[in-house]
PDB file of N, CA and C in Angstrom:
ATOM      1  N   UNK A1423       9.824  28.810-148.707  1.00  0.00           N
ATOM      2  CA  UNK A1423      11.113  28.761-149.401  1.00  0.00           C
ATOM      3  C   UNK A1423      11.255  29.909-150.305  1.00  0.00           C
ATOM      4  N   UNK A1424      10.168  30.512-150.804  1.00  0.00           N
ATOM      5  CA  UNK A1424      10.250  31.597-151.687  1.00  0.00           C
ATOM      6  C   UNK A1424      10.789  32.832-150.894  1.00  0.00           C
ATOM      7  N   UNK A1425      10.378  32.978-149.625  1.00  0.00           N
ATOM      8  CA  UNK A1425      10.876  34.095-148.821  1.00  0.00           C
ATOM      9  C   UNK A1425      12.377  34.059-148.675  1.00  0.00           C
ATOM     10  N   UNK A1426      12.882  32.841-148.459  1.00  0.00           N
ATOM     11  CA  UNK A1426      14.364  32.670-148.312  1.00  0.00           C
ATOM     12  C   UNK A1426      15.041  33.092-149.607  1.00  0.00           C
ATOM     13  N   UNK A1427      14.436  32.831-150.723  1.00  0.00           N
ATOM     14  CA  UNK A1427      15.074  33.228-152.020  1.00  0.00           C
ATOM     15  C   UNK A1427      15.141  34.739-152.156  1.00  0.00           C
ATOM     16  N   UNK A1428      14.136  35.440-151.624  1.00  0.00           N
ATOM     17  CA  UNK A1428      14.109  36.917-151.669  1.00  0.00           C
ATOM     18  C   UNK A1428      15.207  37.449-150.785  1.00  0.00           C
ATOM     19  N   UNK A1429      15.427  36.849-149.616  1.00  0.00           N
ATOM     20  CA  UNK A1429      16.469  37.302-148.714  1.00  0.00           C
ATOM     21  C   UNK A1429      17.851  37.104-149.344  1.00  0.00           C
ATOM     22  N   UNK A1430      17.982  36.011-150.029  1.00  0.00           N
ATOM     23  CA  UNK A1430      19.287  35.716-150.701  1.00  0.00           C
ATOM     24  C   UNK A1430      19.577  36.756-151.769  1.00  0.00           C
ATOM     25  N   UNK A1431      18.493  37.134-152.489  1.00  0.00           N
ATOM     26  CA  UNK A1431      18.714  38.147-153.571  1.00  0.00           C
ATOM     27  C   UNK A1431      19.069  39.474-152.925  1.00  0.00           C
ATOM     28  N   UNK A1432      18.438  39.829-151.789  1.00  0.00           N
ATOM     29  CA  UNK A1432      18.748  41.099-151.176  1.00  0.00           C
ATOM     30  C   UNK A1432      20.192  41.048-150.615  1.00  0.00           C
ATOM     31  N   UNK A1433      20.638  39.899-150.056  1.00  0.00           N
ATOM     32  CA  UNK A1433      21.990  39.790-149.583  1.00  0.00           C
ATOM     33  C   UNK A1433      22.964  39.920-150.775  1.00  0.00           C
ATOM     34  N   UNK A1434      22.639  39.291-151.835  1.00  0.00           N
ATOM     35  CA  UNK A1434      23.484  39.365-153.022  1.00  0.00           C
ATOM     36  C   UNK A1434      23.613  40.802-153.510  1.00  0.00           C
ATOM     37  N   UNK A1435      22.476  41.529-153.522  1.00  0.00           N
ATOM     38  CA  UNK A1435      22.495  42.923-153.994  1.00  0.00           C
ATOM     39  C   UNK A1435      23.314  43.774-153.049  1.00  0.00           C
ATOM     40  N   UNK A1436      23.146  43.520-151.750  1.00  0.00           N
ATOM     41  CA  UNK A1436      23.986  44.268-150.774  1.00  0.00           C
ATOM     42  C   UNK A1436      25.476  44.010-150.933  1.00  0.00           C
ATOM     43  N   UNK A1437      25.811  42.781-151.159  1.00  0.00           N
ATOM     44  CA  UNK A1437      27.255  42.386-151.357  1.00  0.00           C
ATOM     45  C   UNK A1437      27.806  43.055-152.598  1.00  0.00           C
ATOM     46  N   UNK A1438      27.031  43.063-153.698  1.00  0.00           N
ATOM     47  CA  UNK A1438      27.422  43.709-154.936  1.00  0.00           C
ATOM     48  C   UNK A1438      27.601  45.205-154.699  1.00  0.00           C
ATOM     49  N   UNK A1439      26.767  45.826-153.945  1.00  0.00           N
ATOM     50  CA  UNK A1439      26.921  47.281-153.718  1.00  0.00           C
ATOM     51  C   UNK A1439      28.189  47.532-152.863  1.00  0.00           C
ATOM     52  N   UNK A1440      28.463  46.686-151.877  1.00  0.00           N
ATOM     53  CA  UNK A1440      29.664  46.828-151.115  1.00  0.00           C
ATOM     54  C   UNK A1440      30.918  46.647-151.977  1.00  0.00           C
ATOM     55  N   UNK A1441      30.856  45.631-152.875  1.00  0.00           N
ATOM     56  CA  UNK A1441      31.998  45.371-153.744  1.00  0.00           C
ATOM     57  C   UNK A1441      32.240  46.538-154.695  1.00  0.00           C
ATOM     58  N   UNK A1442      31.144  47.099-155.180  1.00  0.00           N
ATOM     59  CA  UNK A1442      31.284  48.293-156.057  1.00  0.00           C
ATOM     60  C   UNK A1442      31.837  49.473-155.320  1.00  0.00           C
ATOM     61  N   UNK A1443      31.423  49.691-154.090  1.00  0.00           N
ATOM     62  CA  UNK A1443      31.962  50.788-153.273  1.00  0.00           C
ATOM     63  C   UNK A1443      33.449  50.572-153.029  1.00  0.00           C
ATOM     64  N   UNK A1444      33.848  49.377-152.721  1.00  0.00           N
ATOM     65  CA  UNK A1444      35.260  49.086-152.455  1.00  0.00           C
ATOM     66  C   UNK A1444      36.123  49.254-153.682  1.00  0.00           C
ATOM     67  N   UNK A1445      35.568  48.819-154.850  1.00  0.00           N
ATOM     68  CA  UNK A1445      36.312  48.984-156.107  1.00  0.00           C
ATOM     69  C   UNK A1445      36.507  50.524-156.425  1.00  0.00           C
ATOM     70  N   UNK A1446      35.489  51.267-156.203  1.00  0.00           N
ATOM     71  CA  UNK A1446      35.574  52.693-156.455  1.00  0.00           C
ATOM     72  C   UNK A1446      36.596  53.350-155.522  1.00  0.00           C
ATOM     73  N   UNK A1447      36.547  52.943-154.221  1.00  0.00           N
ATOM     74  CA  UNK A1447      37.539  53.490-153.304  1.00  0.00           C
ATOM     75  C   UNK A1447      38.915  53.110-153.682  1.00  0.00           C
ATOM     76  N   UNK A1448      39.158  51.883-154.029  1.00  0.00           N
ATOM     77  CA  UNK A1448      40.499  51.407-154.453  1.00  0.00           C
ATOM     78  C   UNK A1448      40.960  52.130-155.752  1.00  0.00           C
ATOM     79  N   UNK A1449      40.051  52.338-156.680  1.00  0.00           N
ATOM     80  CA  UNK A1449      40.432  53.000-157.919  1.00  0.00           C
ATOM     81  C   UNK A1449      40.858  54.432-157.642  1.00  0.00           C
ATOM     82  N   UNK A1450      40.152  55.111-156.757  1.00  0.00           N
ATOM     83  CA  UNK A1450      40.513  56.498-156.355  1.00  0.00           C
ATOM     84  C   UNK A1450      41.819  56.531-155.638  1.00  0.00           C
ATOM     85  N   UNK A1451      42.070  55.609-154.754  1.00  0.00           N
ATOM     86  CA  UNK A1451      43.333  55.524-154.075  1.00  0.00           C
ATOM     87  C   UNK A1451      44.486  55.289-155.030  1.00  0.00           C
ATOM     88  N   UNK A1452      44.282  54.423-155.948  1.00  0.00           N
ATOM     89  CA  UNK A1452      45.330  54.097-156.929  1.00  0.00           C
ATOM     90  C   UNK A1452      45.592  55.259-157.840  1.00  0.00           C
ATOM     91  N   UNK A1453      44.607  55.979-158.263  1.00  0.00           N
ATOM     92  CA  UNK A1453      44.746  57.166-159.094  1.00  0.00           C
ATOM     93  C   UNK A1453      45.544  58.231-158.335  1.00  0.00           C
ATOM     94  N   UNK A1454      45.170  58.428-157.061  1.00  0.00           N
ATOM     95  CA  UNK A1454      45.897  59.416-156.222  1.00  0.00           C
ATOM     96  C   UNK A1454      47.360  58.991-156.056  1.00  0.00           C
ATOM     97  N   UNK A1455      47.625  57.730-155.806  1.00  0.00           N
ATOM     98  CA  UNK A1455      48.997  57.253-155.592  1.00  0.00           C
ATOM     99  C   UNK A1455      49.807  57.455-156.892  1.00  0.00           C
ATOM    100  N   UNK A1456      49.283  57.111-158.038  1.00  0.00           N
ATOM    101  CA  UNK A1456      49.998  57.258-159.334  1.00  0.00           C
ATOM    102  C   UNK A1456      50.260  58.782-159.579  1.00  0.00           C
ATOM    103  N   UNK A1457      49.257  59.561-159.342  1.00  0.00           N
ATOM    104  CA  UNK A1457      49.430  60.990-159.542  1.00  0.00           C
ATOM    105  C   UNK A1457      50.532  61.488-158.634  1.00  0.00           C
ATOM    106  N   UNK A1458      50.504  61.186-157.375  1.00  0.00           N
ATOM    107  CA  UNK A1458      51.515  61.648-156.484  1.00  0.00           C
ATOM    108  C   UNK A1458      52.909  61.160-156.863  1.00  0.00           C
ATOM    109  N   UNK A1459      52.961  59.863-157.207  1.00  0.00           N
ATOM    110  CA  UNK A1459      54.284  59.266-157.544  1.00  0.00           C
ATOM    111  C   UNK A1459      54.867  59.933-158.780  1.00  0.00           C
ATOM    112  N   UNK A1460      54.085  60.036-159.851  1.00  0.00           N
ATOM    113  CA  UNK A1460      54.593  60.620-161.077  1.00  0.00           C
ATOM    114  C   UNK A1460      54.914  62.113-160.906  1.00  0.00           C
ATOM    115  N   UNK A1461      54.063  62.794-160.173  1.00  0.00           N
ATOM    116  CA  UNK A1461      54.351  64.271-159.937  1.00  0.00           C
ATOM    117  C   UNK A1461      55.643  64.394-159.136  1.00  0.00           C
ATOM    118  N   UNK A1462      55.839  63.621-158.113  1.00  0.00           N
ATOM    119  CA  UNK A1462      57.029  63.687-157.287  1.00  0.00           C
ATOM    120  C   UNK A1462      58.298  63.339-158.059  1.00  0.00           C
ATOM    121  N   UNK A1463      58.182  62.338-158.932  1.00  0.00           N
ATOM    122  CA  UNK A1463      59.337  61.942-159.689  1.00  0.00           C
ATOM    123  C   UNK A1463      59.679  62.901-160.835  1.00  0.00           C
ATOM    124  N   UNK A1464      58.656  63.522-161.378  1.00  0.00           N
ATOM    125  CA  UNK A1464      58.874  64.285-162.677  1.00  0.00           C
ATOM    126  C   UNK A1464      58.906  65.826-162.560  1.00  0.00           C
ATOM    127  N   UNK A1465      58.101  66.370-161.660  1.00  0.00           N
ATOM    128  CA  UNK A1465      58.010  67.841-161.612  1.00  0.00           C
ATOM    129  C   UNK A1465      59.137  68.353-160.710  1.00  0.00           C
ATOM    130  N   UNK A1466      59.954  69.225-161.274  1.00  0.00           N
ATOM    131  CA  UNK A1466      61.152  69.705-160.588  1.00  0.00           C
ATOM    132  C   UNK A1466      61.144  71.193-160.339  1.00  0.00           C
ATOM    133  N   UNK A1467      60.371  71.886-161.080  1.00  0.00           N
ATOM    134  CA  UNK A1467      60.330  73.380-160.906  1.00  0.00           C
ATOM    135  C   UNK A1467      58.887  73.812-160.764  1.00  0.00           C
ATOM    136  N   UNK A1468      58.730  74.934-160.067  1.00  0.00           N
ATOM    137  CA  UNK A1468      57.421  75.514-159.869  1.00  0.00           C
ATOM    138  C   UNK A1468      57.429  76.987-160.374  1.00  0.00           C
ATOM    139  N   UNK A1469      58.229  77.261-161.352  1.00  0.00           N
ATOM    140  CA  UNK A1469      58.331  78.614-161.874  1.00  0.00           C
ATOM    141  C   UNK A1469      57.263  78.947-162.936  1.00  0.00           C
ATOM    142  N   UNK A1470      56.619  77.873-163.454  1.00  0.00           N
ATOM    143  CA  UNK A1470      55.633  78.080-164.467  1.00  0.00           C
ATOM    144  C   UNK A1470      54.274  77.452-164.108  1.00  0.00           C
ATOM    145  N   UNK A1471      53.259  77.847-164.714  1.00  0.00           N
ATOM    146  CA  UNK A1471      51.922  77.268-164.494  1.00  0.00           C
ATOM    147  C   UNK A1471      51.792  75.922-165.197  1.00  0.00           C
ATOM    148  N   UNK A1472      52.547  75.703-166.249  1.00  0.00           N
ATOM    149  CA  UNK A1472      52.484  74.501-167.043  1.00  0.00           C
ATOM    150  C   UNK A1472      53.764  73.704-166.927  1.00  0.00           C
ATOM    151  N   UNK A1473      53.632  72.448-167.283  1.00  0.00           N
ATOM    152  CA  UNK A1473      54.800  71.585-167.229  1.00  0.00           C
ATOM    153  C   UNK A1473      55.790  71.919-168.353  1.00  0.00           C
ATOM    154  N   UNK A1474      57.070  71.800-168.079  1.00  0.00           N
ATOM    155  CA  UNK A1474      58.073  71.896-169.133  1.00  0.00           C
ATOM    156  C   UNK A1474      58.021  70.618-170.030  1.00  0.00           C
ATOM    157  N   UNK A1475      58.698  70.682-171.173  1.00  0.00           N
ATOM    158  CA  UNK A1475      58.748  69.565-172.071  1.00  0.00           C
ATOM    159  C   UNK A1475      59.244  68.268-171.406  1.00  0.00           C
ATOM    160  N   UNK A1476      60.371  68.392-170.697  1.00  0.00           N
ATOM    161  CA  UNK A1476      60.935  67.244-170.017  1.00  0.00           C
ATOM    162  C   UNK A1476      60.036  66.712-168.926  1.00  0.00           C
ATOM    163  N   UNK A1477      59.426  67.597-168.189  1.00  0.00           N
ATOM    164  CA  UNK A1477      58.522  67.157-167.134  1.00  0.00           C
ATOM    165  C   UNK A1477      57.308  66.460-167.772  1.00  0.00           C
ATOM    166  N   UNK A1478      56.731  67.015-168.812  1.00  0.00           N
ATOM    167  CA  UNK A1478      55.611  66.386-169.458  1.00  0.00           C
ATOM    168  C   UNK A1478      55.955  65.008-169.980  1.00  0.00           C
ATOM    169  N   UNK A1479      57.091  64.929-170.655  1.00  0.00           N
ATOM    170  CA  UNK A1479      57.548  63.569-171.187  1.00  0.00           C
ATOM    171  C   UNK A1479      57.743  62.590-169.988  1.00  0.00           C
ATOM    172  N   UNK A1480      58.283  63.046-168.924  1.00  0.00           N
ATOM    173  CA  UNK A1480      58.498  62.199-167.773  1.00  0.00           C
ATOM    174  C   UNK A1480      57.149  61.680-167.199  1.00  0.00           C
ATOM    175  N   UNK A1481      56.172  62.595-167.066  1.00  0.00           N
ATOM    176  CA  UNK A1481      54.830  62.169-166.578  1.00  0.00           C
ATOM    177  C   UNK A1481      54.197  61.194-167.512  1.00  0.00           C
ATOM    178  N   UNK A1482      54.296  61.414-168.766  1.00  0.00           N
ATOM    179  CA  UNK A1482      53.668  60.485-169.699  1.00  0.00           C
ATOM    180  C   UNK A1482      54.332  59.121-169.608  1.00  0.00           C
ATOM    181  N   UNK A1483      55.641  59.119-169.514  1.00  0.00           N
ATOM    182  CA  UNK A1483      56.407  57.836-169.410  1.00  0.00           C
ATOM    183  C   UNK A1483      56.076  57.113-168.082  1.00  0.00           C
ATOM    184  N   UNK A1484      55.964  57.864-167.041  1.00  0.00           N
ATOM    185  CA  UNK A1484      55.652  57.352-165.715  1.00  0.00           C
ATOM    186  C   UNK A1484      54.274  56.614-165.765  1.00  0.00           C
ATOM    187  N   UNK A1485      53.294  57.357-166.286  1.00  0.00           N
ATOM    188  CA  UNK A1485      51.938  56.793-166.324  1.00  0.00           C
ATOM    189  C   UNK A1485      51.907  55.590-167.247  1.00  0.00           C
ATOM    190  N   UNK A1486      52.553  55.722-168.430  1.00  0.00           N
ATOM    191  CA  UNK A1486      52.579  54.575-169.429  1.00  0.00           C
ATOM    192  C   UNK A1486      53.186  53.310-168.718  1.00  0.00           C
ATOM    193  N   UNK A1487      54.299  53.475-168.000  1.00  0.00           N
ATOM    194  CA  UNK A1487      54.907  52.356-167.322  1.00  0.00           C
ATOM    195  C   UNK A1487      53.929  51.726-166.361  1.00  0.00           C
ATOM    196  N   UNK A1488      53.269  52.569-165.540  1.00  0.00           N
ATOM    197  CA  UNK A1488      52.288  52.075-164.553  1.00  0.00           C
ATOM    198  C   UNK A1488      51.225  51.287-165.284  1.00  0.00           C
ATOM    199  N   UNK A1489      50.678  51.834-166.365  1.00  0.00           N
ATOM    200  CA  UNK A1489      49.565  51.173-167.064  1.00  0.00           C
ATOM    201  C   UNK A1489      50.062  49.822-167.672  1.00  0.00           C
ATOM    202  N   UNK A1490      51.243  49.790-168.225  1.00  0.00           N
ATOM    203  CA  UNK A1490      51.777  48.515-168.755  1.00  0.00           C
ATOM    204  C   UNK A1490      51.946  47.515-167.585  1.00  0.00           C
ATOM    205  N   UNK A1491      52.478  47.943-166.493  1.00  0.00           N
ATOM    206  CA  UNK A1491      52.652  47.047-165.335  1.00  0.00           C
ATOM    207  C   UNK A1491      51.298  46.526-164.841  1.00  0.00           C
ATOM    208  N   UNK A1492      50.290  47.436-164.769  1.00  0.00           N
ATOM    209  CA  UNK A1492      48.998  47.040-164.294  1.00  0.00           C
ATOM    210  C   UNK A1492      48.343  46.026-165.264  1.00  0.00           C
ATOM    211  N   UNK A1493      48.535  46.288-166.502  1.00  0.00           N
ATOM    212  CA  UNK A1493      47.912  45.388-167.517  1.00  0.00           C
ATOM    213  C   UNK A1493      48.588  44.031-167.443  1.00  0.00           C
ATOM    214  N   UNK A1494      49.876  43.976-167.356  1.00  0.00           N
ATOM    215  CA  UNK A1494      50.585  42.712-167.284  1.00  0.00           C
ATOM    216  C   UNK A1494      50.235  41.948-166.009  1.00  0.00           C
ATOM    217  N   UNK A1495      50.146  42.675-164.896  1.00  0.00           N
ATOM    218  CA  UNK A1495      49.803  42.028-163.581  1.00  0.00           C
ATOM    219  C   UNK A1495      48.382  41.465-163.660  1.00  0.00           C
ATOM    220  N   UNK A1496      47.468  42.246-164.241  1.00  0.00           N
ATOM    221  CA  UNK A1496      46.079  41.757-164.311  1.00  0.00           C
ATOM    222  C   UNK A1496      45.979  40.517-165.182  1.00  0.00           C
ATOM    223  N   UNK A1497      46.737  40.484-166.255  1.00  0.00           N
ATOM    224  CA  UNK A1497      46.717  39.302-167.122  1.00  0.00           C
ATOM    225  C   UNK A1497      47.285  38.082-166.441  1.00  0.00           C
ATOM    226  N   UNK A1498      48.346  38.340-165.640  1.00  0.00           N
ATOM    227  CA  UNK A1498      48.986  37.210-164.931  1.00  0.00           C
ATOM    228  C   UNK A1498      48.044  36.708-163.865  1.00  0.00           C
ATOM    229  N   UNK A1499      47.408  37.567-163.101  1.00  0.00           N
ATOM    230  CA  UNK A1499      46.464  37.138-162.092  1.00  0.00           C
ATOM    231  C   UNK A1499      45.261  36.402-162.707  1.00  0.00           C
ATOM    232  N   UNK A1500      44.791  36.920-163.861  1.00  0.00           N
ATOM    233  CA  UNK A1500      43.712  36.211-164.546  1.00  0.00           C
ATOM    234  C   UNK A1500      44.145  34.781-164.934  1.00  0.00           C
ATOM    235  N   UNK A1501      45.362  34.685-165.401  1.00  0.00           N
ATOM    236  CA  UNK A1501      45.888  33.354-165.812  1.00  0.00           C
ATOM    237  C   UNK A1501      45.991  32.436-164.583  1.00  0.00           C
ATOM    238  N   UNK A1502      46.435  32.995-163.415  1.00  0.00           N
ATOM    239  CA  UNK A1502      46.534  32.177-162.267  1.00  0.00           C
ATOM    240  C   UNK A1502      45.175  31.718-161.796  1.00  0.00           C
ATOM    241  N   UNK A1503      44.182  32.590-161.929  1.00  0.00           N
ATOM    242  CA  UNK A1503      42.812  32.218-161.545  1.00  0.00           C
ATOM    243  C   UNK A1503      42.191  31.201-162.502  1.00  0.00           C
ATOM    244  N   UNK A1504      42.603  31.256-163.752  1.00  0.00           N
ATOM    245  CA  UNK A1504      42.044  30.343-164.754  1.00  0.00           C
ATOM    246  C   UNK A1504      43.201  29.837-165.671  1.00  0.00           C
ATOM    247  N   UNK A1505      43.886  28.786-165.219  1.00  0.00           N
ATOM    248  CA  UNK A1505      45.052  28.313-165.982  1.00  0.00           C
ATOM    249  C   UNK A1505      44.762  27.889-167.407  1.00  0.00           C
ATOM    250  N   UNK A1506      43.458  27.645-167.739  1.00  0.00           N
ATOM    251  CA  UNK A1506      43.140  27.215-169.069  1.00  0.00           C
ATOM    252  C   UNK A1506      43.109  28.356-170.051  1.00  0.00           C
ATOM    253  N   UNK A1507      43.178  29.620-169.526  1.00  0.00           N
ATOM    254  CA  UNK A1507      43.099  30.772-170.371  1.00  0.00           C
ATOM    255  C   UNK A1507      44.458  30.952-171.125  1.00  0.00           C
ATOM    256  N   UNK A1508      44.427  31.626-172.248  1.00  0.00           N
ATOM    257  CA  UNK A1508      45.695  31.801-173.012  1.00  0.00           C
ATOM    258  C   UNK A1508      46.537  32.865-172.371  1.00  0.00           C
ATOM    259  N   UNK A1509      47.806  32.500-172.161  1.00  0.00           N
ATOM    260  CA  UNK A1509      48.791  33.409-171.541  1.00  0.00           C
ATOM    261  C   UNK A1509      50.181  33.023-172.027  1.00  0.00           C
ATOM    262  N   UNK A1510      50.962  34.019-172.557  1.00  0.00           N
ATOM    263  CA  UNK A1510      52.293  33.716-172.991  1.00  0.00           C
ATOM    264  C   UNK A1510      53.218  34.068-171.878  1.00  0.00           C
ATOM    265  N   UNK A1511      53.962  33.036-171.429  1.00  0.00           N
ATOM    266  CA  UNK A1511      54.967  33.222-170.379  1.00  0.00           C
ATOM    267  C   UNK A1511      56.231  33.828-170.909  1.00  0.00           C
TER     268      UNK A1511
END
């Protein structure tokens, strides 16, 4: 029975490694998507090496909106997973 416990631990470690790899992949994809979306929406000229004031403000606003949406979505999903947790509707 002890040998079976060792196999279970190995399986658990493998599953955690796969989950970590998937989370990293998804985080990179999300970062790339937000970067592309905000750049496409905000950057209008390519005459300078740096962003103009309006472009910079737009990018900041775009990223801020995404972060707020992500935070609210995560809180809502956490509430759905555990209805006993505190959540203001």
